[in-house]
Amino acid sequence: QLQLVESGGGLVQPGGSLRLSCVASGINLNYYAIGWFRQAPGKEREALSCISSSGGTTNHADSVKGRFTISKDNAKNTVYLDMNYLKPEDTAVYYCARVTYCATYVSDLSAESWGQGTQVTVSS
């Protein structure tokens, strides 16, 4: 059974960095694309980034392009989201999910299974 577990969230000052991890069990990430999403209080869930099964294709939302980087280590069955130059508006619960494919426009991502989320708070 597929299980995705996020970790790496926490409290960080504006301008700081965090690395989120998404560890998969029950599936082999060599064969699946993964996306990162976030949801802030009172807001809809927002798609951020995706990576293809091979890792050869990555796409990011304009809101995080140039600041966030998605990568994967298939040997560890893990997908990462490196977040730099964090802003208070990045505060949210961050989720990873298996997606049908890594869409060019991440707003088109179709998620099939979700992790439980990890809280990221950007505040001084």
mmCIF file of N, CA and C in Angstrom:
data_model
loop_
_atom_site.group_PDB
_atom_site.id
_atom_site.type_symbol
_atom_site.label_atom_id
_atom_site.label_comp_id
_atom_site.label_asym_id
_atom_site.label_seq_id
_atom_site.Cartn_x
_atom_site.Cartn_y
_atom_site.Cartn_z
ATOM 1 N N GLN A 1 0.837 -1.181 0.000
ATOM 2 C CA GLN A 1 0.000 0.000 0.000
ATOM 3 C C GLN A 1 0.882 1.246 0.000
ATOM 4 N N LEU A 2 0.518 2.194 -0.860
ATOM 5 C CA LEU A 2 1.307 3.422 -0.975
ATOM 6 C C LEU A 2 1.218 4.261 0.281
ATOM 7 N N GLN A 3 2.365 4.709 0.736
ATOM 8 C CA GLN A 3 2.407 5.658 1.838
ATOM 9 C C GLN A 3 3.474 6.697 1.544
ATOM 10 N N LEU A 4 3.123 7.956 1.724
ATOM 11 C CA LEU A 4 4.055 9.059 1.553
ATOM 12 C C LEU A 4 4.179 9.778 2.888
ATOM 13 N N VAL A 5 5.403 10.021 3.323
ATOM 14 C CA VAL A 5 5.629 10.668 4.611
ATOM 15 C C VAL A 5 6.545 11.865 4.408
ATOM 16 N N GLU A 6 6.008 13.051 4.713
ATOM 17 C CA GLU A 6 6.793 14.276 4.596
ATOM 18 C C GLU A 6 7.500 14.576 5.920
ATOM 19 N N SER A 7 8.630 15.238 5.816
ATOM 20 C CA SER A 7 9.357 15.708 6.997
ATOM 21 C C SER A 7 10.225 16.888 6.598
ATOM 22 N N GLY A 8 10.759 17.558 7.601
ATOM 23 C CA GLY A 8 11.685 18.650 7.338
ATOM 24 C C GLY A 8 11.119 20.029 7.574
ATOM 25 N N GLY A 9 9.834 20.107 7.880
ATOM 26 C CA GLY A 9 9.240 21.408 8.154
ATOM 27 C C GLY A 9 9.728 21.979 9.473
ATOM 28 N N GLY A 10 9.372 23.227 9.707
ATOM 29 C CA GLY A 10 9.762 23.874 10.959
ATOM 30 C C GLY A 10 9.606 25.366 10.872
ATOM 31 N N LEU A 11 10.197 26.044 11.845
ATOM 32 C CA LEU A 11 10.166 27.506 11.911
ATOM 33 C C LEU A 11 11.480 28.045 11.359
ATOM 34 N N VAL A 12 11.379 28.979 10.443
ATOM 35 C CA VAL A 12 12.570 29.566 9.829
ATOM 36 C C VAL A 12 12.348 31.056 9.657
ATOM 37 N N GLN A 13 13.429 31.809 9.737
ATOM 38 C CA GLN A 13 13.328 33.257 9.554
ATOM 39 C C GLN A 13 13.205 33.609 8.073
ATOM 40 N N PRO A 14 12.608 34.741 7.770
ATOM 41 C CA PRO A 14 12.559 35.189 6.363
ATOM 42 C C PRO A 14 13.963 35.229 5.761
ATOM 43 N N GLY A 15 14.045 34.750 4.529
ATOM 44 C CA GLY A 15 15.334 34.674 3.861
ATOM 45 C C GLY A 15 16.061 33.364 4.096
ATOM 46 N N GLY A 16 15.534 32.550 4.989
ATOM 47 C CA GLY A 16 16.179 31.285 5.318
ATOM 48 C C GLY A 16 15.821 30.176 4.348
ATOM 49 N N SER A 17 16.306 28.979 4.674
ATOM 50 C CA SER A 17 16.132 27.816 3.806
ATOM 51 C C SER A 17 15.656 26.610 4.608
ATOM 52 N N LEU A 18 14.978 25.730 3.915
ATOM 53 C CA LEU A 18 14.577 24.438 4.473
ATOM 54 C C LEU A 18 14.625 23.408 3.369
ATOM 55 N N ARG A 19 14.846 22.149 3.753
ATOM 56 C CA ARG A 19 14.729 21.035 2.821
ATOM 57 C C ARG A 19 13.632 20.105 3.339
ATOM 58 N N LEU A 20 12.613 19.925 2.526
ATOM 59 C CA LEU A 20 11.564 18.966 2.842
ATOM 60 C C LEU A 20 11.861 17.644 2.153
ATOM 61 N N SER A 21 11.497 16.569 2.825
ATOM 62 C CA SER A 21 11.668 15.232 2.269
ATOM 63 C C SER A 21 10.305 14.545 2.183
ATOM 64 N N CYS A 22 10.155 13.724 1.179
ATOM 65 C CA CYS A 22 8.955 12.914 0.982
ATOM 66 C C CYS A 22 9.423 11.493 0.723
ATOM 67 N N VAL A 23 9.267 10.644 1.724
ATOM 68 C CA VAL A 23 9.702 9.256 1.606
ATOM 69 C C VAL A 23 8.511 8.393 1.224
ATOM 70 N N ALA A 24 8.683 7.608 0.183
ATOM 71 C CA ALA A 24 7.610 6.742 -0.306
ATOM 72 C C ALA A 24 7.848 5.301 0.111
ATOM 73 N N SER A 25 6.777 4.627 0.436
ATOM 74 C CA SER A 25 6.825 3.190 0.674
ATOM 75 C C SER A 25 5.624 2.576 -0.031
ATOM 76 N N GLY A 26 5.799 1.354 -0.459
ATOM 77 C CA GLY A 26 4.714 0.682 -1.163
ATOM 78 C C GLY A 26 4.728 0.897 -2.666
ATOM 79 N N ILE A 27 5.541 1.834 -3.124
ATOM 80 C CA ILE A 27 5.712 2.028 -4.559
ATOM 81 C C ILE A 27 7.176 2.286 -4.842
ATOM 82 N N ASN A 28 7.564 2.095 -6.087
ATOM 83 C CA ASN A 28 8.919 2.379 -6.528
ATOM 84 C C ASN A 28 8.877 3.692 -7.300
ATOM 85 N N LEU A 29 9.556 4.720 -6.766
ATOM 86 C CA LEU A 29 9.491 6.045 -7.386
ATOM 87 C C LEU A 29 10.165 6.099 -8.755
ATOM 88 N N ASN A 30 10.814 5.024 -9.136
ATOM 89 C CA ASN A 30 11.356 4.966 -10.502
ATOM 90 C C ASN A 30 10.234 5.021 -11.529
ATOM 91 N N TYR A 31 9.015 4.692 -11.092
ATOM 92 C CA TYR A 31 7.916 4.560 -12.036
ATOM 93 C C TYR A 31 6.814 5.604 -11.844
ATOM 94 N N TYR A 32 7.017 6.523 -10.904
ATOM 95 C CA TYR A 32 5.938 7.471 -10.595
ATOM 96 C C TYR A 32 6.448 8.903 -10.499
ATOM 97 N N ALA A 33 5.601 9.819 -10.930
ATOM 98 C CA ALA A 33 5.873 11.242 -10.755
ATOM 99 C C ALA A 33 5.323 11.697 -9.403
ATOM 100 N N ILE A 34 5.977 12.696 -8.834
ATOM 101 C CA ILE A 34 5.591 13.217 -7.528
ATOM 102 C C ILE A 34 5.451 14.730 -7.608
ATOM 103 N N GLY A 35 4.486 15.252 -6.892
ATOM 104 C CA GLY A 35 4.308 16.702 -6.816
ATOM 105 C C GLY A 35 4.352 17.188 -5.382
ATOM 106 N N TRP A 36 4.721 18.446 -5.221
ATOM 107 C CA TRP A 36 4.646 19.116 -3.912
ATOM 108 C C TRP A 36 3.556 20.177 -3.986
ATOM 109 N N PHE A 37 2.798 20.269 -2.917
ATOM 110 C CA PHE A 37 1.695 21.209 -2.807
ATOM 111 C C PHE A 37 1.773 21.876 -1.437
ATOM 112 N N ARG A 38 1.017 22.952 -1.275
ATOM 113 C CA ARG A 38 0.922 23.549 0.051
ATOM 114 C C ARG A 38 -0.465 24.149 0.240
ATOM 115 N N GLN A 39 -0.834 24.284 1.501
ATOM 116 C CA GLN A 39 -2.101 24.906 1.831
ATOM 117 C C GLN A 39 -1.922 25.791 3.046
ATOM 118 N N ALA A 40 -2.179 27.069 2.859
ATOM 119 C CA ALA A 40 -2.118 28.036 3.950
ATOM 120 C C ALA A 40 -3.500 28.165 4.578
ATOM 121 N N PRO A 41 -3.573 28.582 5.824
ATOM 122 C CA PRO A 41 -4.870 28.736 6.487
ATOM 123 C C PRO A 41 -5.807 29.633 5.699
ATOM 124 N N GLY A 42 -7.013 29.147 5.456
ATOM 125 C CA GLY A 42 -8.012 29.937 4.760
ATOM 126 C C GLY A 42 -7.821 30.025 3.264
ATOM 127 N N LYS A 43 -6.841 29.295 2.735
ATOM 128 C CA LYS A 43 -6.577 29.336 1.294
ATOM 129 C C LYS A 43 -6.716 27.956 0.683
ATOM 130 N N GLU A 44 -6.885 27.929 -0.633
ATOM 131 C CA GLU A 44 -6.966 26.663 -1.332
ATOM 132 C C GLU A 44 -5.577 26.039 -1.448
ATOM 133 N N ARG A 45 -5.576 24.718 -1.620
ATOM 134 C CA ARG A 45 -4.312 24.029 -1.830
ATOM 135 C C ARG A 45 -3.695 24.501 -3.141
ATOM 136 N N GLU A 46 -2.385 24.737 -3.104
ATOM 137 C CA GLU A 46 -1.648 25.273 -4.247
ATOM 138 C C GLU A 46 -0.601 24.271 -4.700
ATOM 139 N N ALA A 47 -0.571 23.990 -5.988
ATOM 140 C CA ALA A 47 0.474 23.124 -6.545
ATOM 141 C C ALA A 47 1.750 23.935 -6.709
ATOM 142 N N LEU A 48 2.870 23.362 -6.315
ATOM 143 C CA LEU A 48 4.148 24.078 -6.347
ATOM 144 C C LEU A 48 5.127 23.539 -7.382
ATOM 145 N N SER A 49 5.342 22.228 -7.334
ATOM 146 C CA SER A 49 6.425 21.649 -8.122
ATOM 147 C C SER A 49 6.087 20.202 -8.442
ATOM 148 N N CYS A 50 6.708 19.694 -9.489
ATOM 149 C CA CYS A 50 6.574 18.277 -9.792
ATOM 150 C C CYS A 50 7.862 17.779 -10.422
ATOM 151 N N ILE A 51 8.029 16.458 -10.336
ATOM 152 C CA ILE A 51 9.191 15.816 -10.928
ATOM 153 C C ILE A 51 8.731 14.515 -11.560
ATOM 154 N N SER A 52 9.248 14.217 -12.724
ATOM 155 C CA SER A 52 8.856 13.019 -13.444
ATOM 156 C C SER A 52 9.468 11.775 -12.806
ATOM 157 N N SER A 53 9.020 10.616 -13.251
ATOM 158 C CA SER A 53 9.511 9.365 -12.680
ATOM 159 C C SER A 53 11.025 9.230 -12.844
ATOM 160 N N SER A 54 11.530 9.637 -13.977
ATOM 161 C CA SER A 54 12.974 9.538 -14.223
ATOM 162 C C SER A 54 13.759 10.638 -13.519
ATOM 163 N N GLY A 55 13.053 11.706 -13.135
ATOM 164 C CA GLY A 55 13.734 12.870 -12.583
ATOM 165 C C GLY A 55 14.211 13.842 -13.646
ATOM 166 N N GLY A 56 13.994 13.511 -14.906
ATOM 167 C CA GLY A 56 14.495 14.337 -15.985
ATOM 168 C C GLY A 56 13.676 15.577 -16.272
ATOM 169 N N THR A 57 12.449 15.585 -15.789
ATOM 170 C CA THR A 57 11.569 16.736 -15.992
ATOM 171 C C THR A 57 11.112 17.275 -14.645
ATOM 172 N N THR A 58 11.282 18.570 -14.475
ATOM 173 C CA THR A 58 10.775 19.253 -13.280
ATOM 174 C C THR A 58 10.058 20.525 -13.721
ATOM 175 N N ASN A 59 9.029 20.858 -13.004
ATOM 176 C CA ASN A 59 8.296 22.098 -13.255
ATOM 177 C C ASN A 59 7.925 22.751 -11.933
ATOM 178 N N HIS A 60 7.863 24.078 -11.957
ATOM 179 C CA HIS A 60 7.562 24.822 -10.741
ATOM 180 C C HIS A 60 6.533 25.908 -11.019
ATOM 181 N N ALA A 61 5.762 26.217 -10.004
ATOM 182 C CA ALA A 61 4.843 27.348 -10.098
ATOM 183 C C ALA A 61 5.635 28.651 -10.148
ATOM 184 N N ASP A 62 5.061 29.656 -10.770
ATOM 185 C CA ASP A 62 5.753 30.945 -10.862
ATOM 186 C C ASP A 62 6.047 31.522 -9.476
ATOM 187 N N SER A 63 5.186 31.217 -8.508
ATOM 188 C CA SER A 63 5.345 31.773 -7.168
ATOM 189 C C SER A 63 6.601 31.274 -6.463
ATOM 190 N N VAL A 64 7.151 30.152 -6.922
ATOM 191 C CA VAL A 64 8.328 29.598 -6.251
ATOM 192 C C VAL A 64 9.499 29.395 -7.204
ATOM 193 N N LYS A 65 9.305 29.666 -8.471
ATOM 194 C CA LYS A 65 10.363 29.469 -9.456
ATOM 195 C C LYS A 65 11.583 30.313 -9.092
ATOM 196 N N GLY A 66 12.738 29.684 -9.128
ATOM 197 C CA GLY A 66 13.963 30.378 -8.779
ATOM 198 C C GLY A 66 14.298 30.312 -7.297
ATOM 199 N N ARG A 67 13.321 29.919 -6.479
ATOM 200 C CA ARG A 67 13.561 29.800 -5.032
ATOM 201 C C ARG A 67 13.473 28.352 -4.558
ATOM 202 N N PHE A 68 12.578 27.575 -5.145
ATOM 203 C CA PHE A 68 12.380 26.188 -4.754
ATOM 204 C C PHE A 68 12.924 25.267 -5.847
ATOM 205 N N THR A 69 13.478 24.148 -5.421
ATOM 206 C CA THR A 69 13.986 23.144 -6.350
ATOM 207 C C THR A 69 13.513 21.770 -5.912
ATOM 208 N N ILE A 70 12.958 21.016 -6.847
ATOM 209 C CA ILE A 70 12.523 19.653 -6.551
ATOM 210 C C ILE A 70 13.552 18.680 -7.121
ATOM 211 N N SER A 71 13.814 17.619 -6.377
ATOM 212 C CA SER A 71 14.750 16.600 -6.835
ATOM 213 C C SER A 71 14.330 15.264 -6.249
ATOM 214 N N LYS A 72 14.947 14.203 -6.732
ATOM 215 C CA LYS A 72 14.609 12.898 -6.190
ATOM 216 C C LYS A 72 15.837 12.014 -6.151
ATOM 217 N N ASP A 73 15.797 11.077 -5.217
ATOM 218 C CA ASP A 73 16.816 10.047 -5.105
ATOM 219 C C ASP A 73 16.072 8.721 -5.166
ATOM 220 N N ASN A 74 16.054 8.111 -6.339
ATOM 221 C CA ASN A 74 15.280 6.879 -6.501
ATOM 222 C C ASN A 74 15.828 5.747 -5.635
ATOM 223 N N ALA A 75 17.112 5.755 -5.387
ATOM 224 C CA ALA A 75 17.703 4.710 -4.543
ATOM 225 C C ALA A 75 17.154 4.778 -3.119
ATOM 226 N N LYS A 76 16.816 6.004 -2.689
ATOM 227 C CA LYS A 76 16.261 6.199 -1.348
ATOM 228 C C LYS A 76 14.741 6.317 -1.390
ATOM 229 N N ASN A 77 14.178 6.214 -2.600
ATOM 230 C CA ASN A 77 12.730 6.352 -2.759
ATOM 231 C C ASN A 77 12.212 7.634 -2.113
ATOM 232 N N THR A 78 12.952 8.711 -2.344
ATOM 233 C CA THR A 78 12.680 9.974 -1.676
ATOM 234 C C THR A 78 12.697 11.128 -2.680
ATOM 235 N N VAL A 79 11.755 12.044 -2.492
ATOM 236 C CA VAL A 79 11.717 13.283 -3.256
ATOM 237 C C VAL A 79 11.960 14.428 -2.285
ATOM 238 N N TYR A 80 12.724 15.404 -2.726
ATOM 239 C CA TYR A 80 13.072 16.549 -1.889
ATOM 240 C C TYR A 80 12.497 17.836 -2.466
ATOM 241 N N LEU A 81 12.267 18.783 -1.595
ATOM 242 C CA LEU A 81 11.941 20.143 -2.012
ATOM 243 C C LEU A 81 12.863 21.077 -1.246
ATOM 244 N N ASP A 82 13.817 21.644 -1.956
ATOM 245 C CA ASP A 82 14.731 22.616 -1.359
ATOM 246 C C ASP A 82 14.130 24.002 -1.517
ATOM 247 N N MET A 83 13.943 24.663 -0.398
ATOM 248 C CA MET A 83 13.286 25.962 -0.394
ATOM 249 C C MET A 83 14.267 27.008 0.123
ATOM 250 N N ASN A 84 14.526 28.015 -0.702
ATOM 251 C CA ASN A 84 15.455 29.088 -0.356
ATOM 252 C C ASN A 84 14.736 30.427 -0.401
ATOM 253 N N TYR A 85 15.357 31.424 0.218
ATOM 254 C CA TYR A 85 14.802 32.788 0.243
ATOM 255 C C TYR A 85 13.332 32.765 0.682
ATOM 256 N N LEU A 86 13.075 32.057 1.747
ATOM 257 C CA LEU A 86 11.706 31.897 2.212
ATOM 258 C C LEU A 86 11.107 33.221 2.664
ATOM 259 N N LYS A 87 9.800 33.345 2.419
ATOM 260 C CA LYS A 87 9.053 34.550 2.748
ATOM 261 C C LYS A 87 7.936 34.188 3.720
ATOM 262 N N PRO A 88 7.444 35.142 4.468
ATOM 263 C CA PRO A 88 6.318 34.842 5.370
ATOM 264 C C PRO A 88 5.126 34.235 4.633
ATOM 265 N N GLU A 89 4.915 34.638 3.399
ATOM 266 C CA GLU A 89 3.785 34.092 2.640
ATOM 267 C C GLU A 89 3.988 32.650 2.205
ATOM 268 N N ASP A 90 5.162 32.096 2.457
ATOM 269 C CA ASP A 90 5.397 30.669 2.211
ATOM 270 C C ASP A 90 4.891 29.807 3.372
ATOM 271 N N THR A 91 4.451 30.429 4.437
ATOM 272 C CA THR A 91 3.931 29.687 5.583
ATOM 273 C C THR A 91 2.706 28.880 5.185
ATOM 274 N N ALA A 92 2.761 27.578 5.430
ATOM 275 C CA ALA A 92 1.686 26.674 5.013
ATOM 276 C C ALA A 92 2.020 25.261 5.472
ATOM 277 N N VAL A 93 1.061 24.370 5.308
ATOM 278 C CA VAL A 93 1.329 22.938 5.422
ATOM 279 C C VAL A 93 1.713 22.452 4.034
ATOM 280 N N TYR A 94 2.829 21.762 3.947
ATOM 281 C CA TYR A 94 3.352 21.282 2.677
ATOM 282 C C TYR A 94 3.102 19.778 2.560
ATOM 283 N N TYR A 95 2.607 19.388 1.403
ATOM 284 C CA TYR A 95 2.259 18.003 1.133
ATOM 285 C C TYR A 95 2.972 17.507 -0.117
ATOM 286 N N CYS A 96 3.309 16.238 -0.115
ATOM 287 C CA CYS A 96 3.713 15.602 -1.360
ATOM 288 C C CYS A 96 2.601 14.637 -1.764
ATOM 289 N N ALA A 97 2.562 14.351 -3.041
ATOM 290 C CA ALA A 97 1.529 13.458 -3.566
ATOM 291 C C ALA A 97 2.026 12.790 -4.832
ATOM 292 N N ARG A 98 1.545 11.588 -5.041
ATOM 293 C CA ARG A 98 1.779 10.944 -6.326
ATOM 294 C C ARG A 98 0.861 11.632 -7.329
ATOM 295 N N VAL A 99 1.429 11.974 -8.495
ATOM 296 C CA VAL A 99 0.646 12.624 -9.536
ATOM 297 C C VAL A 99 0.696 11.775 -10.796
ATOM 298 N N THR A 100 -0.304 11.958 -11.643
ATOM 299 C CA THR A 100 -0.390 11.128 -12.852
ATOM 300 C C THR A 100 0.789 11.386 -13.782
ATOM 301 N N TYR A 101 1.225 12.631 -13.882
ATOM 302 C CA TYR A 101 2.432 12.978 -14.634
ATOM 303 C C TYR A 101 2.841 14.374 -14.226
ATOM 304 N N CYS A 102 4.063 14.750 -14.567
ATOM 305 C CA CYS A 102 4.575 16.077 -14.211
ATOM 306 C C CYS A 102 4.157 17.065 -15.301
ATOM 307 N N ALA A 103 3.067 17.764 -15.049
ATOM 308 C CA ALA A 103 2.513 18.670 -16.036
ATOM 309 C C ALA A 103 3.380 19.917 -16.202
ATOM 310 N N THR A 104 3.380 20.458 -17.425
ATOM 311 C CA THR A 104 4.140 21.680 -17.694
ATOM 312 C C THR A 104 3.655 22.819 -16.797
ATOM 313 N N TYR A 105 2.362 22.926 -16.656
ATOM 314 C CA TYR A 105 1.766 23.899 -15.747
ATOM 315 C C TYR A 105 1.304 23.139 -14.515
ATOM 316 N N VAL A 106 1.954 23.409 -13.391
ATOM 317 C CA VAL A 106 1.693 22.585 -12.210
ATOM 318 C C VAL A 106 0.256 22.712 -11.723
ATOM 319 N N SER A 107 -0.433 23.764 -12.137
ATOM 320 C CA SER A 107 -1.843 23.888 -11.772
ATOM 321 C C SER A 107 -2.680 22.771 -12.391
ATOM 322 N N ASP A 108 -2.125 22.092 -13.388
ATOM 323 C CA ASP A 108 -2.820 20.974 -14.032
ATOM 324 C C ASP A 108 -2.523 19.629 -13.381
ATOM 325 N N LEU A 109 -1.712 19.626 -12.343
ATOM 326 C CA LEU A 109 -1.364 18.366 -11.696
ATOM 327 C C LEU A 109 -2.601 17.667 -11.146
ATOM 328 N N SER A 110 -2.634 16.349 -11.335
ATOM 329 C CA SER A 110 -3.709 15.521 -10.807
ATOM 330 C C SER A 110 -3.100 14.572 -9.783
ATOM 331 N N ALA A 111 -3.432 14.788 -8.514
ATOM 332 C CA ALA A 111 -2.839 14.016 -7.434
ATOM 333 C C ALA A 111 -3.703 12.811 -7.102
ATOM 334 N N GLU A 112 -3.033 11.692 -6.797
ATOM 335 C CA GLU A 112 -3.775 10.449 -6.537
ATOM 336 C C GLU A 112 -3.659 9.993 -5.096
ATOM 337 N N SER A 113 -2.541 10.298 -4.465
ATOM 338 C CA SER A 113 -2.340 9.887 -3.076
ATOM 339 C C SER A 113 -1.563 10.979 -2.370
ATOM 340 N N TRP A 114 -1.926 11.228 -1.132
ATOM 341 C CA TRP A 114 -1.337 12.338 -0.388
ATOM 342 C C TRP A 114 -0.617 11.869 0.869
ATOM 343 N N GLY A 115 0.429 12.622 1.238
ATOM 344 C CA GLY A 115 1.037 12.431 2.543
ATOM 345 C C GLY A 115 0.248 13.195 3.584
ATOM 346 N N GLN A 116 0.746 13.183 4.831
ATOM 347 C CA GLN A 116 0.013 13.818 5.921
ATOM 348 C C GLN A 116 0.360 15.299 6.088
ATOM 349 N N GLY A 117 1.441 15.728 5.455
ATOM 350 C CA GLY A 117 1.834 17.127 5.481
ATOM 351 C C GLY A 117 2.853 17.452 6.544
ATOM 352 N N THR A 118 3.598 18.529 6.308
ATOM 353 C CA THR A 118 4.561 19.036 7.284
ATOM 354 C C THR A 118 4.434 20.548 7.318
ATOM 355 N N GLN A 119 4.426 21.118 8.523
ATOM 356 C CA GLN A 119 4.198 22.549 8.689
ATOM 357 C C GLN A 119 5.478 23.334 8.460
ATOM 358 N N VAL A 120 5.381 24.368 7.651
ATOM 359 C CA VAL A 120 6.473 25.316 7.448
ATOM 360 C C VAL A 120 5.982 26.693 7.893
ATOM 361 N N THR A 121 6.721 27.298 8.809
ATOM 362 C CA THR A 121 6.373 28.626 9.294
ATOM 363 C C THR A 121 7.565 29.553 9.076
ATOM 364 N N VAL A 122 7.321 30.628 8.356
ATOM 365 C CA VAL A 122 8.371 31.606 8.077
ATOM 366 C C VAL A 122 8.029 32.879 8.853
ATOM 367 N N SER A 123 8.829 33.150 9.855
ATOM 368 C CA SER A 123 8.537 34.281 10.725
ATOM 369 C C SER A 123 9.793 34.714 11.458
ATOM 370 N N SER A 124 9.882 35.995 11.723
ATOM 371 C CA SER A 124 10.992 36.503 12.523
ATOM 372 C C SER A 124 10.602 36.561 14.005
#
